[in-house]
Amino acid sequence: MKVPLKWLKEYVDINLPPAEIARRLTMAGTEVSLQSLGGESWRGVVIGEIVAVEVHPNADRLRLVTVNLGVEEQTVVCGAPNLTAGDKIAFASVGTELIDGYSGKKAILKPAKIRGVTSCGMVCSEKELGISDSHEGIMVLPPEAPPGKPLADFLAEIVLDLEVTPNRPDLLSVIGVAREVAALTNQPLTLPEVEYEEPGSPIEEQVSVTIVDPDLCPRYCASLINGIKIGESPEWLKQRLLACGMRPINNIVDATNYVMLEYGQPLHGFDFDRIKGGKISVRRATKDEAIVTLDDAERKLDSNTLVIADSERVVAIAGVMGGANSEVSERTTSILLESANFNPASIHYTSHGLRLVSEASIRFERSIRPELTEPALKRATQLIIELAGGEAAKGIIDVYPGKKEQKKIRLRAGEVERLLGVKFSTEQIKDTLISLGFKAEKTTGEAEFIITSPYWRSDISIEADLVEEVARVIGYDAIPMTMLSSSLPQQDPEPMLDFKKEVKQVLAGYGFQEIIGYSLTSREVLEKALACTPLEPPPIRLSNTMTVDQEYLRTSLRGNLLTALATNLRHEEGAIRLFELGRIYLPRNNDLPEEPEYLCGIMSSEIEKAWPNQPQYLDFFSVKGVVESLLAKPGVSAGFKESNDSGMYPGRQAAVVVDKDELGVVGELNPKVAEAFDISQPVYLFEIDLSKLLPHTIGYKLYKPIARFPAVMRDIALVVDAKVTHRQVLEIIKGFPLVEKITLFDVYTGKQVPAGKKSLAYRISFQSKEHTLTDKEVDKVQQQILDKLADKLGAVLRA
Amino acid sequence: MSLLEQIGKLKEEALGELAEASGAKEIEAWRIRYLGKKSRLNDILRGLSNLLLDERKEVGAGANRLKAELEKSLSQKEQALSRKQIESAGEEYLDVSLPGRSLPVGRLHPVTQVIDEMSQIFISMGFQALEGPEVEWDYYNFEALNIPKEHPARDTMATLWVDYETDGGDRPMLLRTHTSPMQIRVMEKAQPPLRVVVPGKVYRYEATDATHIPMFFQIEGFAIDKNITMADLKGTLYEFSRRFFGRDRKVRFRCDYFPFVEPGVEMAIECAVCKGSGCRLCSNSGWIEILGAGMVHPKVLERVNIDPEVYSGFAFGMGIERIPMLRYGIDDIRLFYGSDLRFLRQF
Ligand SMILES: [Zn+2]
């Protein structure tokens, strides 16, 4: 909401600097920035008159516009379609600082050659001048604007630009802001005096209004003015509308817009001669009804839409926009002026359903009070008579089925203190509320009031609302700062948070960079990453998305990591190690999805070739080692077994198994998948379901005493069939007494062993808890081990 | 010459030669000659068993004494030599500017780092960190937080809806637009006193540009008990700011509106660039908005069966990405989730 300071001063004395007014409003709940229209920011902008408009010789959509600038004429290229000769416009010459209509940033205007025609200067839109966000067309100035004069002399103004929160529709009005300023600066408020003659015949004889659906329309007021003359509005009115970012249209529309800005009550003027039967009915639309609105668009309606209809057809979408069929035109002589109140939820539903947001709908959907309709109607009627002549019919229509008794709220000074942590005197509380227009009655209770809120406030319904009113006007700075002093709550540990932190830190220690990717992805990326169609489980789809890239919730982290790897390989040499720890989303029937925490890491193939490191190539065991070390940290020992993941290289992958739970996969990425992401080198990947892993990391551990007697080391080298696994050997050796630790230190295939065989070399550590072992004892066990290995696996000692 | 005399002579000879020896090679040769397997001393020791008992005792003791003495002298000589070597090492040439054998360096994402840092501050004030679902029911995200259907506050949080059909009834599912649904989830299960912080991802239906992305992080916090006041809200958040942004950073609390708190609060910190005098970064206000907060709305408490006449509490919610953006002067929020190592390695 833009409020010109000059206009505000009509209702409240302002004897503080504008910046201080802006600060107080901001602190009290409505952010205000000061805009200075004109002055320095419009240096170089002058008023011009369009002399001629021609089509650009090389571009049908562009125009060559010749502008009279008082002493000279200039021809510039212009893209706007709404210009005709005789229009007064704002002209910026080269060197002027303007706001770029597309980027919104300030830029110095330079000469430009557009399709072969040089353009020195520019005809400005409202956005380029910083008046409004409208960049649709050129700003057309009132005809009185004198060509050649600086625009600032004609339009300069200080404007308060308010960011009004959804609970304060009363601040979408100049009087509302004046009330707030009056309370915040301790100044009295002056409201416009409304008085006009009603020489016409009684309105009830000419118009009838029926509210068919009172649940959506609590009140409908209307006045009728006959014999008006449509014309342009006077200069002061146009300038005010412009300063507020609205375009002047004609005296009737301008008057209704002006009163909406002044009072916050939207009004609508119908051409009464086009209202069939002089009958207005406020009802829900029927299924097949449609209407062409003032913006020339045809709108299909449904039975949830509230409309204004005459005896034959829909003439307006209630509270959103009027219809073209009853629009005020140059030939209009009678105005039926509507000032009504509509159900906020209904207006919100309609305006969003039709994607039609208007100044009216913004106010109605924020809930304004029905009491406001009557004063605003009278004020607008007076203004129309003033601007367009005519005679008001006697009286007004006022159908008010939704009239309610004033709500009374109890306010205890103790409650103010309980919520704010500071004690204000009952006098201070009362005076503050009265300054905002509340009524405060003392009750029999001590330090207690019964409060009635003023008719312009729709946001006050409970005691806490009143506490906020008191606090924000006195100022939040008056509330002290204390630390929580209540007793510390019990806590139930959530181990996942700590576990995630630990996993991330360990991986960073291994040289992996953490990335965070979007949870939103496309079906295509998931299919590519998992090499799997159809996807199982199917990913969850969103019903509204900005782009197809973000239509689904991810069921795997692989897509993000592979995309990230491909992106980085374009500018990185050598090894890249990335990981992401985040959720995937798995659908469940009739419930929210499951959101397990997943960990995925990738390594690209090669350590950087740079002195002094030797290039190292990765293989299955590099990535398996990462997983083993990672799991060793929380004390989990994992098994690995052959797996069959379609995204991974067949035969170079393994499932990660902990206590029979399959928790993930590790190995080399399927080269087809890498290729689909434009990666040409081998990629190693691991993926672990942390939600499943977590329970295995928790549990009681028993301390194991440190051995008091020395260990005896023995090295054995075995020759076995190539198919015999390390795990098989390990299982056998582990089963013998005194074996404390087994370390594999060499795996060999080649010339020195027979074909189809391999050599495995182990260092076995023997130890006793009771005594120092003798060679004899160790020899005996070692022989038993070798016998059993020979028996079960055909292992022989390597010569 | 008796064996004892031989031992005496051997000693003289050996120590004399050792004194002359310089360099590791000569010393090693000396060791082999006098202490090695084929040395004269070893011969004497090996021949002891052939001697008569008395002589064996005398010669044995003498030979072993000599062996010990020679070993001791050898070790002294070696130490002296190595000291000399270290002293003269400065004359060797080592190009210390050559790169070292590097270990790979991994880092945590800047957002992870900021969340950890913030959580830790609140945890130290007795808050417990919890997480909640990112895919939510409309009920928890809006309805229970005093934002019914057709409430204009819904427009300020453009929502991504899940394509989902329930077996019966209208139960819309969405991607949470803020972390506040956890207020309801926690209070449904636990009774006051409560102090909780909830970091997590949130989502908005928004076109991507330098300041908007469809997914970002927030941290939510709330404290509920008897006699919790807005003074506690201010004190707690000021303490957070003091620890996180530094003790000299001014803070400002102003009135703001959020449907699930009353009174509502916005906290801003002084703009670090202009120190409050106004600049482009702070749109000339001198302040940078950091978080929204307020006293938990009585209707929200009633909804979870906590009596607002007995209990009160405050809640706050803060966007995460803004903080590193301000701290490091990052002007494009998309960089956080673009996974470019040239960006991520800087934190
Ligand atoms: Zn600044």
Short mmCIF file of N, CA, C and O in Angstrom, two decimals, chain A residues 432-514:
data_model
loop_
_atom_site.label_atom_id
_atom_site.label_comp_id
_atom_site.label_asym_id
_atom_site.label_seq_id
_atom_site.Cartn_x
_atom_site.Cartn_y
_atom_site.Cartn_z
N THR A 432 -3.53 3.19 25.98
CA THR A 432 -2.98 2.68 24.72
C THR A 432 -4.09 2.15 23.83
O THR A 432 -4.17 2.46 22.64
N LEU A 433 -4.99 1.36 24.42
CA LEU A 433 -6.07 0.78 23.62
C LEU A 433 -7.02 1.86 23.12
O LEU A 433 -7.48 1.83 21.98
N ILE A 434 -7.29 2.84 23.98
CA ILE A 434 -8.19 3.93 23.57
C ILE A 434 -7.59 4.72 22.41
O ILE A 434 -8.29 5.11 21.47
N SER A 435 -6.27 4.90 22.44
CA SER A 435 -5.63 5.65 21.35
C SER A 435 -5.79 4.94 20.01
O SER A 435 -5.73 5.56 18.95
N LEU A 436 -6.02 3.61 20.07
CA LEU A 436 -6.21 2.85 18.82
C LEU A 436 -7.68 2.76 18.44
O LEU A 436 -8.03 2.09 17.47
N GLY A 437 -8.55 3.38 19.23
CA GLY A 437 -9.97 3.36 18.90
C GLY A 437 -10.76 2.29 19.63
O GLY A 437 -11.96 2.12 19.37
N PHE A 438 -10.13 1.55 20.54
CA PHE A 438 -10.85 0.54 21.32
C PHE A 438 -11.67 1.23 22.40
O PHE A 438 -11.31 2.31 22.87
N LYS A 439 -12.76 0.57 22.82
CA LYS A 439 -13.50 1.05 24.00
C LYS A 439 -13.13 0.15 25.17
O LYS A 439 -13.08 -1.07 25.02
N ALA A 440 -12.85 0.77 26.30
CA ALA A 440 -12.46 -0.01 27.47
C ALA A 440 -13.41 0.32 28.62
O ALA A 440 -13.51 1.46 29.03
N GLU A 441 -14.13 -0.72 29.10
CA GLU A 441 -14.99 -0.51 30.28
C GLU A 441 -14.35 -1.23 31.45
O GLU A 441 -13.89 -2.35 31.33
N LYS A 442 -14.36 -0.56 32.57
CA LYS A 442 -13.84 -1.16 33.80
C LYS A 442 -14.86 -2.18 34.29
O LYS A 442 -16.06 -1.99 34.16
N THR A 443 -14.39 -3.30 34.83
CA THR A 443 -15.32 -4.27 35.40
C THR A 443 -15.17 -4.23 36.91
O THR A 443 -14.38 -3.46 37.44
N THR A 444 -15.92 -5.10 37.56
CA THR A 444 -15.82 -5.16 39.01
C THR A 444 -14.48 -5.77 39.42
O THR A 444 -13.96 -5.50 40.48
N GLY A 445 -13.95 -6.61 38.55
CA GLY A 445 -12.66 -7.24 38.85
C GLY A 445 -11.55 -6.21 38.92
O GLY A 445 -11.62 -5.16 38.27
N GLU A 446 -10.55 -6.52 39.69
CA GLU A 446 -9.43 -5.58 39.81
C GLU A 446 -8.54 -5.68 38.58
O GLU A 446 -8.29 -6.77 38.07
N ALA A 447 -8.07 -4.56 38.09
CA ALA A 447 -7.15 -4.52 36.94
C ALA A 447 -7.68 -5.35 35.79
O ALA A 447 -7.02 -6.22 35.26
N GLU A 448 -8.93 -5.10 35.42
CA GLU A 448 -9.57 -5.90 34.40
C GLU A 448 -10.50 -4.99 33.59
O GLU A 448 -11.15 -4.11 34.16
N PHE A 449 -10.51 -5.18 32.26
CA PHE A 449 -11.38 -4.38 31.41
C PHE A 449 -12.21 -5.26 30.50
O PHE A 449 -11.85 -6.39 30.22
N ILE A 450 -13.32 -4.69 30.04
CA ILE A 450 -14.04 -5.31 28.93
C ILE A 450 -13.78 -4.43 27.72
O ILE A 450 -14.07 -3.23 27.72
N ILE A 451 -13.23 -5.02 26.68
CA ILE A 451 -12.78 -4.24 25.53
C ILE A 451 -13.67 -4.52 24.32
O ILE A 451 -14.02 -5.67 24.04
N THR A 452 -14.05 -3.44 23.63
CA THR A 452 -14.75 -3.58 22.35
C THR A 452 -13.84 -3.01 21.29
O THR A 452 -13.33 -1.90 21.42
N SER A 453 -13.63 -3.76 20.19
CA SER A 453 -12.70 -3.24 19.19
C SER A 453 -13.45 -2.35 18.20
O SER A 453 -14.64 -2.50 17.98
N PRO A 454 -12.73 -1.39 17.61
CA PRO A 454 -13.36 -0.45 16.69
C PRO A 454 -13.77 -1.14 15.39
O PRO A 454 -13.25 -2.20 15.06
N TYR A 455 -14.70 -0.53 14.65
CA TYR A 455 -15.31 -1.24 13.52
C TYR A 455 -14.34 -1.52 12.38
O TYR A 455 -14.60 -2.33 11.53
N TRP A 456 -13.23 -0.79 12.37
CA TRP A 456 -12.30 -1.03 11.27
C TRP A 456 -11.31 -2.16 11.54
O TRP A 456 -10.54 -2.53 10.69
N ARG A 457 -11.34 -2.71 12.77
CA ARG A 457 -10.39 -3.78 13.08
C ARG A 457 -11.11 -5.13 13.04
O ARG A 457 -12.03 -5.38 13.80
N SER A 458 -10.65 -6.01 12.18
CA SER A 458 -11.26 -7.33 12.07
C SER A 458 -10.35 -8.41 12.65
O SER A 458 -10.66 -9.58 12.61
N ASP A 459 -9.20 -8.01 13.18
CA ASP A 459 -8.19 -9.00 13.56
C ASP A 459 -8.11 -9.25 15.06
O ASP A 459 -7.21 -9.92 15.52
N ILE A 460 -9.06 -8.67 15.82
CA ILE A 460 -8.95 -8.80 17.27
C ILE A 460 -10.05 -9.75 17.75
O ILE A 460 -11.23 -9.44 17.68
N SER A 461 -9.68 -10.94 18.24
CA SER A 461 -10.73 -11.83 18.72
C SER A 461 -10.45 -12.42 20.10
O SER A 461 -11.36 -12.92 20.74
N ILE A 462 -9.21 -12.39 20.54
CA ILE A 462 -8.94 -12.96 21.87
C ILE A 462 -8.04 -12.02 22.68
O ILE A 462 -7.50 -11.05 22.15
N GLU A 463 -7.91 -12.38 23.94
CA GLU A 463 -7.16 -11.53 24.87
C GLU A 463 -5.72 -11.31 24.39
O GLU A 463 -5.17 -10.21 24.48
N ALA A 464 -5.10 -12.37 23.84
CA ALA A 464 -3.70 -12.26 23.40
C ALA A 464 -3.56 -11.20 22.29
O ALA A 464 -2.53 -10.53 22.19
N ASP A 465 -4.61 -11.06 21.47
CA ASP A 465 -4.57 -10.02 20.42
C ASP A 465 -4.45 -8.63 21.06
O ASP A 465 -3.75 -7.76 20.55
N LEU A 466 -5.16 -8.46 22.16
CA LEU A 466 -5.11 -7.16 22.85
C LEU A 466 -3.75 -6.95 23.51
O LEU A 466 -3.23 -5.84 23.54
N VAL A 467 -3.17 -8.04 24.01
CA VAL A 467 -1.84 -7.93 24.61
C VAL A 467 -0.86 -7.44 23.55
O VAL A 467 -0.01 -6.58 23.81
N GLU A 468 -1.00 -7.96 22.34
CA GLU A 468 -0.10 -7.52 21.28
C GLU A 468 -0.33 -6.03 20.97
O GLU A 468 0.63 -5.29 20.77
N GLU A 469 -1.59 -5.60 20.94
CA GLU A 469 -1.87 -4.19 20.67
C GLU A 469 -1.15 -3.29 21.68
O GLU A 469 -0.52 -2.30 21.32
N VAL A 470 -1.27 -3.67 22.95
CA VAL A 470 -0.62 -2.88 24.00
C VAL A 470 0.89 -2.87 23.79
O VAL A 470 1.54 -1.82 23.79
N ALA A 471 1.44 -4.07 23.53
CA ALA A 471 2.91 -4.18 23.43
C ALA A 471 3.44 -3.42 22.23
O ALA A 471 4.46 -2.74 22.31
N ARG A 472 2.75 -3.52 21.10
CA ARG A 472 3.34 -2.94 19.90
C ARG A 472 3.26 -1.42 19.90
O ARG A 472 4.10 -0.76 19.29
N VAL A 473 2.23 -0.87 20.58
CA VAL A 473 2.14 0.59 20.61
C VAL A 473 3.11 1.17 21.66
O VAL A 473 3.82 2.12 21.40
N ILE A 474 3.16 0.53 22.83
CA ILE A 474 4.16 0.99 23.81
C ILE A 474 5.56 0.71 23.27
O ILE A 474 6.48 1.49 23.46
N GLY A 475 5.69 -0.37 22.55
CA GLY A 475 6.98 -0.67 21.91
C GLY A 475 7.60 -1.92 22.49
O GLY A 475 7.68 -2.08 23.71
N TYR A 476 8.05 -2.83 21.63
CA TYR A 476 8.70 -4.06 22.10
C TYR A 476 9.99 -3.75 22.86
O TYR A 476 10.46 -4.56 23.65
N ASP A 477 10.55 -2.57 22.61
CA ASP A 477 11.78 -2.20 23.33
C ASP A 477 11.54 -2.06 24.83
O ASP A 477 12.48 -2.13 25.62
N ALA A 478 10.27 -1.85 25.22
CA ALA A 478 9.97 -1.69 26.64
C ALA A 478 9.96 -3.03 27.38
O ALA A 478 9.85 -3.08 28.60
N ILE A 479 10.03 -4.12 26.61
CA ILE A 479 10.03 -5.45 27.24
C ILE A 479 11.47 -5.84 27.53
O ILE A 479 12.33 -5.74 26.65
N PRO A 480 11.76 -6.24 28.76
CA PRO A 480 13.16 -6.57 29.10
C PRO A 480 13.60 -7.89 28.45
O PRO A 480 12.80 -8.57 27.82
N MET A 481 14.87 -8.21 28.58
CA MET A 481 15.38 -9.48 28.06
C MET A 481 15.81 -10.34 29.23
O MET A 481 16.65 -9.94 30.03
N THR A 482 15.21 -11.52 29.34
CA THR A 482 15.57 -12.44 30.43
C THR A 482 15.89 -13.80 29.83
O THR A 482 15.39 -14.15 28.77
N MET A 483 16.72 -14.57 30.53
CA MET A 483 16.99 -15.93 30.08
C MET A 483 15.92 -16.85 30.66
O MET A 483 15.35 -16.57 31.72
N LEU A 484 15.66 -17.95 29.98
CA LEU A 484 14.68 -18.92 30.49
C LEU A 484 15.08 -19.35 31.90
O LEU A 484 16.24 -19.70 32.12
N SER A 485 14.11 -19.31 32.79
CA SER A 485 14.47 -19.67 34.16
C SER A 485 13.68 -20.88 34.65
O SER A 485 13.85 -21.31 35.77
N SER A 486 12.82 -21.41 33.80
CA SER A 486 12.04 -22.56 34.26
C SER A 486 12.93 -23.81 34.27
O SER A 486 14.03 -23.80 33.75
N SER A 487 12.38 -24.89 34.88
CA SER A 487 13.22 -26.08 35.05
C SER A 487 13.53 -26.70 33.70
O SER A 487 12.75 -26.62 32.76
N LEU A 488 14.69 -27.32 33.60
CA LEU A 488 15.11 -27.95 32.34
C LEU A 488 14.23 -29.16 32.06
O LEU A 488 14.00 -29.98 32.93
N PRO A 489 13.72 -29.25 30.83
CA PRO A 489 12.87 -30.41 30.49
C PRO A 489 13.68 -31.69 30.41
O PRO A 489 14.89 -31.66 30.16
N GLN A 490 12.98 -32.80 30.58
CA GLN A 490 13.61 -34.10 30.31
C GLN A 490 13.85 -34.22 28.82
O GLN A 490 13.15 -33.62 28.03
N GLN A 491 14.82 -35.01 28.44
CA GLN A 491 15.06 -35.22 27.01
C GLN A 491 15.14 -36.70 26.71
O GLN A 491 15.69 -37.47 27.49
N ASP A 492 14.56 -37.08 25.60
CA ASP A 492 14.72 -38.44 25.11
C ASP A 492 15.64 -38.36 23.92
O ASP A 492 15.31 -37.75 22.92
N PRO A 493 16.82 -38.97 24.05
CA PRO A 493 17.80 -38.78 22.98
C PRO A 493 17.29 -39.29 21.63
O PRO A 493 16.59 -40.29 21.56
N GLU A 494 17.62 -38.52 20.58
CA GLU A 494 17.31 -38.98 19.23
C GLU A 494 18.65 -39.33 18.57
O GLU A 494 19.34 -38.44 18.07
N PRO A 495 19.03 -40.62 18.60
CA PRO A 495 20.40 -40.99 18.21
C PRO A 495 20.71 -40.69 16.75
O PRO A 495 21.87 -40.51 16.40
N MET A 496 19.68 -40.62 15.88
CA MET A 496 19.96 -40.43 14.46
C MET A 496 20.71 -39.13 14.19
O MET A 496 21.60 -39.08 13.35
N LEU A 497 20.34 -38.06 14.94
CA LEU A 497 21.00 -36.78 14.70
C LEU A 497 22.50 -36.86 14.96
O LEU A 497 23.31 -36.41 14.15
N ASP A 498 22.86 -37.45 16.09
CA ASP A 498 24.28 -37.58 16.41
C ASP A 498 24.98 -38.52 15.45
O ASP A 498 26.12 -38.29 15.06
N PHE A 499 24.28 -39.58 15.08
CA PHE A 499 24.87 -40.57 14.19
C PHE A 499 25.18 -39.93 12.83
O PHE A 499 26.25 -40.12 12.26
N LYS A 500 24.22 -39.15 12.32
CA LYS A 500 24.44 -38.50 11.02
C LYS A 500 25.65 -37.58 11.08
O LYS A 500 26.46 -37.52 10.16
N LYS A 501 25.74 -36.86 12.19
CA LYS A 501 26.86 -35.93 12.35
C LYS A 501 28.18 -36.70 12.34
O LYS A 501 29.15 -36.29 11.69
N GLU A 502 28.20 -37.82 13.05
CA GLU A 502 29.43 -38.62 13.12
C GLU A 502 29.81 -39.16 11.74
O GLU A 502 30.97 -39.06 11.32
N VAL A 503 28.82 -39.70 11.02
CA VAL A 503 29.10 -40.26 9.70
C VAL A 503 29.65 -39.18 8.77
O VAL A 503 30.63 -39.40 8.05
N LYS A 504 29.04 -38.00 8.82
CA LYS A 504 29.50 -36.92 7.95
C LYS A 504 30.94 -36.54 8.28
O LYS A 504 31.76 -36.33 7.39
N GLN A 505 31.23 -36.46 9.55
CA GLN A 505 32.58 -36.07 9.94
C GLN A 505 33.62 -37.11 9.54
O GLN A 505 34.71 -36.77 9.08
N VAL A 506 33.26 -38.38 9.70
CA VAL A 506 34.20 -39.44 9.33
C VAL A 506 34.47 -39.37 7.83
O VAL A 506 35.62 -39.41 7.39
N LEU A 507 33.41 -39.23 7.03
CA LEU A 507 33.61 -39.21 5.58
C LEU A 507 34.41 -37.98 5.14
O LEU A 507 35.25 -38.07 4.25
N ALA A 508 34.15 -36.85 5.77
CA ALA A 508 34.94 -35.67 5.42
C ALA A 508 36.41 -35.95 5.74
O ALA A 508 37.30 -35.55 4.99
N GLY A 509 36.64 -36.68 6.84
CA GLY A 509 38.01 -37.05 7.21
C GLY A 509 38.66 -37.95 6.17
O GLY A 509 39.88 -37.94 6.03
N TYR A 510 37.85 -38.74 5.48
CA TYR A 510 38.39 -39.58 4.41
C TYR A 510 38.54 -38.82 3.10
O TYR A 510 38.82 -39.40 2.07
N GLY A 511 38.30 -37.53 3.13
CA GLY A 511 38.50 -36.74 1.92
C GLY A 511 37.26 -36.60 1.05
O GLY A 511 37.35 -36.16 -0.08
N PHE A 512 36.09 -36.96 1.59
CA PHE A 512 34.87 -36.80 0.81
C PHE A 512 34.25 -35.42 1.07
O PHE A 512 34.15 -35.00 2.22
N GLN A 513 33.83 -34.73 0.00
CA GLN A 513 33.15 -33.45 0.14
C GLN A 513 31.65 -33.71 0.25
O GLN A 513 31.08 -34.43 -0.56
N GLU A 514 31.03 -33.10 1.26
CA GLU A 514 29.57 -33.24 1.37
C GLU A 514 28.87 -32.36 0.35
O GLU A 514 29.22 -31.20 0.16
#
